[in-house]
Coordinates of C-alpha atoms in Angstrom, one line a residue:
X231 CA -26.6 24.2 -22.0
X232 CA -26.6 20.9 -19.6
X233 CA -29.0 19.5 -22.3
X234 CA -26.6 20.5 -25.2
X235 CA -23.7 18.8 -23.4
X236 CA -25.7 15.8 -23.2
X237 CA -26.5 15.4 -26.8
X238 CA -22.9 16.1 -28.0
X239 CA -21.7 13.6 -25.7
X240 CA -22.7 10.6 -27.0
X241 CA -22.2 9.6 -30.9
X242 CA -25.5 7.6 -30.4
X243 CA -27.9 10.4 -29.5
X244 CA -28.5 11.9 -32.7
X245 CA -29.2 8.9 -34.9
X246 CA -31.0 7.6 -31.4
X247 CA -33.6 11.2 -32.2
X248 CA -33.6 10.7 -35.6
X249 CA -35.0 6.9 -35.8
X250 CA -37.8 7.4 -33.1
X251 CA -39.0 11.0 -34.6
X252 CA -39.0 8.8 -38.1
X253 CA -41.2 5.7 -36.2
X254 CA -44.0 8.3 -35.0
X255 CA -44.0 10.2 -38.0
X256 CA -44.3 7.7 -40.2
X257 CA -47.0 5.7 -37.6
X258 CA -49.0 8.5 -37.6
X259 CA -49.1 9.0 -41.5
X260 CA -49.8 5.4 -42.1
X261 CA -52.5 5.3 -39.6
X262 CA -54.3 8.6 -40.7
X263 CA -54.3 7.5 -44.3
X264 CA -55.1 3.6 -43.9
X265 CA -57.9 4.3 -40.9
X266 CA -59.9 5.3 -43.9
X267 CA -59.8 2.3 -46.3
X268 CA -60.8 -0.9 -45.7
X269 CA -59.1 -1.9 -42.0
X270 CA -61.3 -0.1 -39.6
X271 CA -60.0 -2.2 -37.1
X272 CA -56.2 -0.7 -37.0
X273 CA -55.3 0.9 -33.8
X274 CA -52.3 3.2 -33.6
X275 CA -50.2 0.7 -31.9
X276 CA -50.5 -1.6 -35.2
X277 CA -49.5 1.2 -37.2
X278 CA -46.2 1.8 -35.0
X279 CA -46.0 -2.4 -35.6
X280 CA -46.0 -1.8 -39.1
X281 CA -43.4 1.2 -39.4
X282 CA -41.2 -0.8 -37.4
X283 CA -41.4 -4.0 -39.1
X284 CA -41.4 -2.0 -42.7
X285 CA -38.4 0.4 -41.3
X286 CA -36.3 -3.1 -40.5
X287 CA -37.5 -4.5 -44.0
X288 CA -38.7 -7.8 -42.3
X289 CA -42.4 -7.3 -43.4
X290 CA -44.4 -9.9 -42.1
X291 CA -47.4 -9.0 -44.1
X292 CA -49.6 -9.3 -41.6
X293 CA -50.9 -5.5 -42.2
X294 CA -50.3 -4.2 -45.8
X295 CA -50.8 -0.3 -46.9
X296 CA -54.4 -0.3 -49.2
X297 CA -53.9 3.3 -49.9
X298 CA -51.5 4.1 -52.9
X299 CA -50.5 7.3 -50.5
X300 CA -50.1 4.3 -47.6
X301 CA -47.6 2.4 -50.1
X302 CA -45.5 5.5 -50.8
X303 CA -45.6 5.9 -47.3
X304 CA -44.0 2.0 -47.1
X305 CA -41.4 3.1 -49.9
X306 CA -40.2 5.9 -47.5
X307 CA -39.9 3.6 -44.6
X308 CA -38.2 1.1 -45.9
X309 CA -35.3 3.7 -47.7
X310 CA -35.3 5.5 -44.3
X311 CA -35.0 2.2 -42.4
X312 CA -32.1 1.5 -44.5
X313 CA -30.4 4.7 -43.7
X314 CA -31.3 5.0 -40.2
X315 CA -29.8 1.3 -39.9
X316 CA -26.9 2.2 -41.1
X317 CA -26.5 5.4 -39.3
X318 CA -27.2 3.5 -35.8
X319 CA -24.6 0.8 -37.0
X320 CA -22.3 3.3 -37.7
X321 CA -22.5 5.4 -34.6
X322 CA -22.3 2.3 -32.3
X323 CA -18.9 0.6 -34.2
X324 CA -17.3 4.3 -33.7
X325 CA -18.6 4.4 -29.9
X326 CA -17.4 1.1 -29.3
X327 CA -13.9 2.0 -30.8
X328 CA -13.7 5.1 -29.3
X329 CA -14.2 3.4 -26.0
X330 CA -11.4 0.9 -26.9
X331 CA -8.9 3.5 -28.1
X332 CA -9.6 5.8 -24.6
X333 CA -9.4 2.5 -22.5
X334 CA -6.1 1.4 -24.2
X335 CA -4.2 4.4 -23.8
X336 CA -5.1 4.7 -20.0
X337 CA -6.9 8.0 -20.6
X338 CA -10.1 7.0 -18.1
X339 CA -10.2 10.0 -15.8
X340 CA -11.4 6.8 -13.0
X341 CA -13.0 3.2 -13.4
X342 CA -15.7 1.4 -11.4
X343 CA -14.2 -1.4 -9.4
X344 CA -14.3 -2.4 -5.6
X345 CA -11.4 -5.0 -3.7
X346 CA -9.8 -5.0 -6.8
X347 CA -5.8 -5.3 -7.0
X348 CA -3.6 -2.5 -7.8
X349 CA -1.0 -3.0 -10.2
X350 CA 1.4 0.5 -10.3
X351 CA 4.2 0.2 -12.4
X352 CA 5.0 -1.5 -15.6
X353 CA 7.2 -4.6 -16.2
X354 CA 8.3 -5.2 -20.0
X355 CA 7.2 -8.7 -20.2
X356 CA 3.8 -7.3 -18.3
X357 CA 1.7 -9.2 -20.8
X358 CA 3.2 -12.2 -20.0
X359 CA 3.3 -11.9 -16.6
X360 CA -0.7 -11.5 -16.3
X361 CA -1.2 -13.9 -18.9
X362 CA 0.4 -16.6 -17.1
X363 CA -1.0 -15.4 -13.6
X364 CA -3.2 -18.0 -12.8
X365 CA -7.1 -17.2 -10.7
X366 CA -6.8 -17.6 -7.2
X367 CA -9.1 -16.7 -3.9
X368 CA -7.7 -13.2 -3.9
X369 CA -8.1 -12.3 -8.0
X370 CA -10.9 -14.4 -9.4
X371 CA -13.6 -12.7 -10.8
X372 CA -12.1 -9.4 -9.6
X373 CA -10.3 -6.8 -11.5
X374 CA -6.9 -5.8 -12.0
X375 CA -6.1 -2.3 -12.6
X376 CA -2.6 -0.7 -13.9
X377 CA -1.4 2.4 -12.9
X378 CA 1.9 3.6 -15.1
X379 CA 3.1 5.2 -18.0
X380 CA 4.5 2.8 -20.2
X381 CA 5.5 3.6 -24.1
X382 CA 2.2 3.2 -25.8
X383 CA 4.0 0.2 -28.1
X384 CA 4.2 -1.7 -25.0
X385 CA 0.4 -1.2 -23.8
X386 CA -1.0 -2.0 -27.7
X387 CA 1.0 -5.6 -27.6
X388 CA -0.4 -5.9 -23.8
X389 CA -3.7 -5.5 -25.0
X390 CA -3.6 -8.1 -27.6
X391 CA -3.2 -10.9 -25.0
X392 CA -6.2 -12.5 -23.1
X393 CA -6.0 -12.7 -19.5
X394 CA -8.1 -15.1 -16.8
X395 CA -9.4 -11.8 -15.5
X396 CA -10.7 -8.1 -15.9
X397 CA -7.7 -5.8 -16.4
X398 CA -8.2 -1.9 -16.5
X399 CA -5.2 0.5 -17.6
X400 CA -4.9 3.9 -16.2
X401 CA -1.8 6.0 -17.9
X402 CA -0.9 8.6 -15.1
X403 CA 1.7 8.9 -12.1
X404 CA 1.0 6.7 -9.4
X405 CA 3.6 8.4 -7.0
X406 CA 1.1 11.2 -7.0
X407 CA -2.0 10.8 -5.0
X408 CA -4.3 12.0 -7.8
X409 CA -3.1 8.8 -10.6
X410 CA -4.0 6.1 -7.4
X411 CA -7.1 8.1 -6.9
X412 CA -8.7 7.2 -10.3
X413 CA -7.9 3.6 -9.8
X414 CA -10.2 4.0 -6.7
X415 CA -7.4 3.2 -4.3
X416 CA -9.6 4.0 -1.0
X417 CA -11.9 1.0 -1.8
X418 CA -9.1 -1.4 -3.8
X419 CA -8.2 -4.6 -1.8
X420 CA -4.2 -4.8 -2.8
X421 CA -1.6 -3.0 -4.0
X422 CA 1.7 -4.2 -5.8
X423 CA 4.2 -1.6 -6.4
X424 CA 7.0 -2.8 -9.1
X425 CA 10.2 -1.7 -9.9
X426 CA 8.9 0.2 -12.4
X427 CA 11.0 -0.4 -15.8
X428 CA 9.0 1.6 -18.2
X429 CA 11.2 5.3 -17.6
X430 CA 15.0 5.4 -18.2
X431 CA 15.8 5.4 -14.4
X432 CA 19.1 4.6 -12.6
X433 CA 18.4 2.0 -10.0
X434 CA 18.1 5.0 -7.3
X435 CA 15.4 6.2 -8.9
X436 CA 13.2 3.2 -9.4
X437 CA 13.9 2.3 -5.6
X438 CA 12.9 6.0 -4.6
X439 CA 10.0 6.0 -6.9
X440 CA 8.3 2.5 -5.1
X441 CA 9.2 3.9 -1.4
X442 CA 7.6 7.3 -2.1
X443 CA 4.7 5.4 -3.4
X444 CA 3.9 3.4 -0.6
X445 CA 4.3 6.3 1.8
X446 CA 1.2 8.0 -0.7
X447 CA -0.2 4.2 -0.5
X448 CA -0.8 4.3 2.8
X449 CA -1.3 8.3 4.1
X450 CA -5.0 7.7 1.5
X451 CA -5.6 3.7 2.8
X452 CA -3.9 2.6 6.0
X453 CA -5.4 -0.7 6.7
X454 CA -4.6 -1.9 2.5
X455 CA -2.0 -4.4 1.7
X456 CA 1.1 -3.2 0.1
X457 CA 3.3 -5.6 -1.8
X458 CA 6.3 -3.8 -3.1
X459 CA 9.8 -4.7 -5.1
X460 CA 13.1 -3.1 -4.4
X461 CA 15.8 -4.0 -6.6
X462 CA 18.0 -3.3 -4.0
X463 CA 18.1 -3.4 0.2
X464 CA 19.3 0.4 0.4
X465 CA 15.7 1.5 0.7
X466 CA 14.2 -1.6 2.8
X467 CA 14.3 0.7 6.2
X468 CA 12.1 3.0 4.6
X469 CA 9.6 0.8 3.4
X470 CA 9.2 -0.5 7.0
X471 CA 8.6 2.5 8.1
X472 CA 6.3 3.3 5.4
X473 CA 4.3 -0.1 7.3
X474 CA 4.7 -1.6 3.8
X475 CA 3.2 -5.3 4.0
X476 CA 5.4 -7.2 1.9
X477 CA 8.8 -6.5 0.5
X478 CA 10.8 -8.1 -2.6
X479 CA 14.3 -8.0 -3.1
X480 CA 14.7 -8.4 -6.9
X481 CA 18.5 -8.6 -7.1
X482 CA 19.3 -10.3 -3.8
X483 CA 16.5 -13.1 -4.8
X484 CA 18.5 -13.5 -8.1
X485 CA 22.0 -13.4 -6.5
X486 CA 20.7 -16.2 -4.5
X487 CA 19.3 -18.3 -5.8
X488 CA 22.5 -18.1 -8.6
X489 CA 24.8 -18.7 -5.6
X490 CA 22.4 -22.0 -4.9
X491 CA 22.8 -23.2 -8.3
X492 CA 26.5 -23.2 -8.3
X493 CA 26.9 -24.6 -4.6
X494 CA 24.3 -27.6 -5.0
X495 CA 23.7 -30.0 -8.4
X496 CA 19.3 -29.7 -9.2
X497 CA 18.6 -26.7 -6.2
X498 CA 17.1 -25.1 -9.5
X499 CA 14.4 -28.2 -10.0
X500 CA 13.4 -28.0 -6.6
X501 CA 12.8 -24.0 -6.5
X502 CA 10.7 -24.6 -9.6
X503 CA 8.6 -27.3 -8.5
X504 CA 8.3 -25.1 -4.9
X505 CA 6.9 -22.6 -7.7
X506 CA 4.9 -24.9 -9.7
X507 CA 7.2 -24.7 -12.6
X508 CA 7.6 -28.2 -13.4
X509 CA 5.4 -30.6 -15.9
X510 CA 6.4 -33.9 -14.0
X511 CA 6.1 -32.6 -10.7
X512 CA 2.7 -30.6 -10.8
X513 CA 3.6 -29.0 -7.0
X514 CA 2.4 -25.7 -5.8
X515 CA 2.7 -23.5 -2.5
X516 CA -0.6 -22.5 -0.6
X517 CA -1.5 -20.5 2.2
X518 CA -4.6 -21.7 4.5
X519 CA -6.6 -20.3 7.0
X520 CA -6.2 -22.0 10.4
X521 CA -9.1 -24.2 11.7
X522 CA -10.4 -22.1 14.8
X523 CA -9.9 -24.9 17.0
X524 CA -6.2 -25.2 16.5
X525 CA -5.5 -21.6 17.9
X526 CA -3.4 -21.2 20.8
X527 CA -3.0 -25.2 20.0
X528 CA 1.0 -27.1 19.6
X529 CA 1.9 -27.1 16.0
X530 CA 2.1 -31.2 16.2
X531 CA -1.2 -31.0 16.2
X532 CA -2.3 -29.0 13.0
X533 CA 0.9 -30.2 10.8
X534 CA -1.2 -33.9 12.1
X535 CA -4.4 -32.9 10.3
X536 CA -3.2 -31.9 7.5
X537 CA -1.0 -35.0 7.4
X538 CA -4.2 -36.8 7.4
X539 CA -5.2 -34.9 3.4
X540 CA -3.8 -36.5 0.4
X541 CA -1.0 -34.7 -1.3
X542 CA -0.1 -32.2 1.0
X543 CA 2.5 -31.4 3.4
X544 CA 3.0 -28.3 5.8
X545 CA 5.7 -27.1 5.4
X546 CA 5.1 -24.4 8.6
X547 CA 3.0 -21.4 9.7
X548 CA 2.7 -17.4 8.2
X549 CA 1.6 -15.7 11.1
X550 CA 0.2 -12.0 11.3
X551 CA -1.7 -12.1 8.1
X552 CA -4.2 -10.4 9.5
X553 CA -4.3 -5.6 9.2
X554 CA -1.2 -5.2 11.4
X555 CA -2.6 -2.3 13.3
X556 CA -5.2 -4.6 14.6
X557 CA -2.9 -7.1 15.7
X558 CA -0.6 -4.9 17.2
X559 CA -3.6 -3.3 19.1
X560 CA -5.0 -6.5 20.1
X561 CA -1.9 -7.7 21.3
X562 CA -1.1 -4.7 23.7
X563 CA -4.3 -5.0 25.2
X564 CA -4.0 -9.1 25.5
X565 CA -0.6 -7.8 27.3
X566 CA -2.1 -5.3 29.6
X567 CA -4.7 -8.2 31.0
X568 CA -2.1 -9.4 33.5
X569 CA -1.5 -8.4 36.7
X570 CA 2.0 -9.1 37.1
X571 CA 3.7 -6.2 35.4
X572 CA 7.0 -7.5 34.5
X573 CA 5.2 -9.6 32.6
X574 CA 3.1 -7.4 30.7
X575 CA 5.9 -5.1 30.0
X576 CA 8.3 -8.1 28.4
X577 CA 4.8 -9.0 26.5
X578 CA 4.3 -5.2 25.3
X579 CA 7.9 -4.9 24.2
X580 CA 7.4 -8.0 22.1
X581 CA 4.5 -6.4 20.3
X582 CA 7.4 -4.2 18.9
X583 CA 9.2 -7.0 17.3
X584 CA 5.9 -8.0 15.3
X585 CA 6.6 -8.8 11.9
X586 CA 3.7 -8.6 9.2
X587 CA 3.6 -11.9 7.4
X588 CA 6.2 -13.5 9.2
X589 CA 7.1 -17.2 7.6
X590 CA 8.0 -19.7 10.3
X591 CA 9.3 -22.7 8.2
X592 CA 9.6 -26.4 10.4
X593 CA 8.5 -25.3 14.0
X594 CA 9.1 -27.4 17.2
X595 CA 6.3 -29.7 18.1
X596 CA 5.5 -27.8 20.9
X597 CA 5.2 -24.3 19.1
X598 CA 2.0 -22.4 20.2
X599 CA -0.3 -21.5 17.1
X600 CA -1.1 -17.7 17.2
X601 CA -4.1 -16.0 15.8
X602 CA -3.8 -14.3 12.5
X603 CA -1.7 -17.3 11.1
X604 CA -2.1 -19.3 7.9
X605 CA -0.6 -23.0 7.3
X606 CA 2.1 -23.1 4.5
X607 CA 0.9 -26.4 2.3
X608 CA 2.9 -27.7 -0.3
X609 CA 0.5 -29.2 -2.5
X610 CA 0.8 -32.2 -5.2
X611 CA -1.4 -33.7 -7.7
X612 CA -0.2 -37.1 -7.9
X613 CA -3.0 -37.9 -10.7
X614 CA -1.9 -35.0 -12.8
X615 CA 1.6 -36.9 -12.7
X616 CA 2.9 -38.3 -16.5

């Protein structure tokens, strides 16, 4: 039965049988018949040469059939090399769309990926959005896999886009443990949870949806990084709870930054170059990993090396970047190191005011550079400048 499952399996198998089972027959016939003429010298390896080469209707010529049996023989292999040809061609254009069809409606049961990103939910413009998503450090050469269930129109024009990476789509529920589960969620590097915009939800519902997705998030992976979108604060309280990473307010960003626009002339240029929006002002925001040697150092010191790099400016740090369980461990045992307890309780009750990927813009001189921080560089191209 295990056998029978196997050849039914694959569209290739059969036609796969059938064209090797034609190569022997035909190699032994040939070789029987012409061993007997006039080429004492042919082996059975140059007869399997010669069906092969006859089957694909190259024919060197280099061995010819002296027999009239060994030329009806060539007639068969040629007509069957045709056919089997065909067949194989056949088989491998319907396998090929098969697997396209399967892997564009999502209907993988799971894919084979490791410290890929994530993706659950579904934006409209979701093409788009990837499309313009440019390769960094934490995406390049890496995967991307979405977890939703979109309307299949919106996954067929996704799909006709190129992106600047591998993207996998997985149509099932990612509030549920089993739809993050075939995305291979225990061994993915990041997760971004969107207010998901593919369902006719109320705003309620789309909140509730990304909450009780991060809880599931991190009850499988506790130490993965969870990026997720609220459309509103109602929810934020649970999120933190939920020791979600990083949390965006959709409509409190876009109130904003509208409020911005109306109180100050050009605040909209100088968002989008922060964003690296602008043609004439190629800018961008980075993140950078601390040289070891400024740790524990003033942050006069570190914003003075990078001053010394063309074309950038720190702008300040982004500290606890790091698995926050760890830090908060190795902070309460940094705390505990002291013998004057006062001290170490004040430092212990400051571990409970940690913040995961906490941005401290324009620090004094004097501020102390923590471990598990990152400098905030605004970048800019001057060459790339019209």
């Amino acid at each position: 039965m295990k056998h029978k499952r196997l050849l039914h399996r694959s569209s290739l198998t059969l036609p796969f049988i059938f064209f090797t089972v034609s190569i022997l027959f035909l190699s032994i016939c040939f070789f029987l018949l012409e061993i007997t003429t006039k080429q004492p010298m042919l082996d059975f390896f140059d007869a399997i040469w010669w069906t092969i080469i006859t089957m694909s209707t190259t024919g060197y010529g280099d061995i010819v059939p002296e027999s009239g049996t060994g030329r009806v023989i060539a007639i068969i292999a040629i007509f069957l090399g045709i056919s089997a040809s065909s067949i194989l061609s056949g088989s491998l254009a319907t396998l090929l769309l098969r697997r396209q069809s399967t892997m564009q409606k999502g209907l993988v049961n799971h894919i084979v990926a490791r410290n890929h990103t994530i993706i659950c939910g579904w934006r409209k413009n979701m093409h788009s959005f990837l499309a313009a998503l440019k390769p960094s450090q934490h995406i390049q050469n890496e995967k991307i896999v979405i977890v939703a269930e979109p309307p299949q129109a919106w996954v067929d024009e996704f799909f006709t886009m190129s992106y600047p990476f591998k993207v996998e789509f997985i149509r099932a529920n990612y509030v549920e443990k089993e739809g993050l589960m075939k995305a291979r969620l225990p061994l993915a590097k990041k997760v971004i949870v969107l207010a998901d915009q593919s369902k006719d939800l109320s705003v309620f519902e789309i909140d509730s949806r990304t909450v009780m997705t991060v809880f599931t998030i991190k009850n499988v992976n506790k130490a993965i990084h969870v990026s997720a979108q609220l459309i509103e604060r109602n929810f934020e309280m649970y999120l933190k709870n939920a020791n979600c990473d990083e949390i965006l307010f959709s409509q409190s960003i876009n109130n904003q930054m509208l409020q911005m626009f109306i109180n100050e002339n050009g605040i909209g240029n100088v968002i989008s170059g922060l964003m690296g929006l602008l043609r004439f002002s190629p800018s961008s925001l980075t993140l950078e990993a601390v040289p070891e040697k400024f740790i524990g150092k003033e942050y006069s010191l570190l914003k003075a090396h990078y001053e010394l790099q063309k074309n950038k400016i720190m702008l300040g740090l982004l500290e606890n970047t790091s698995n926050f369980d760890e830090i908060k461990y190795t902070s309460i045992r940094e705390a505990q190191k002291t013998a004057n307890f006062s001290k170490m309780v004040k430092r212990i009750s400051e571990v409970k005011d940690l913040i995961p990927y906490k941005p401290v813009f324009v620090p004094s001189p004097d501020y102390k550079v923590n471990g598990y921080s990152k400098a905030i560089i605004l970048c800019n191209d001057h060459n790339t400048q019209q």
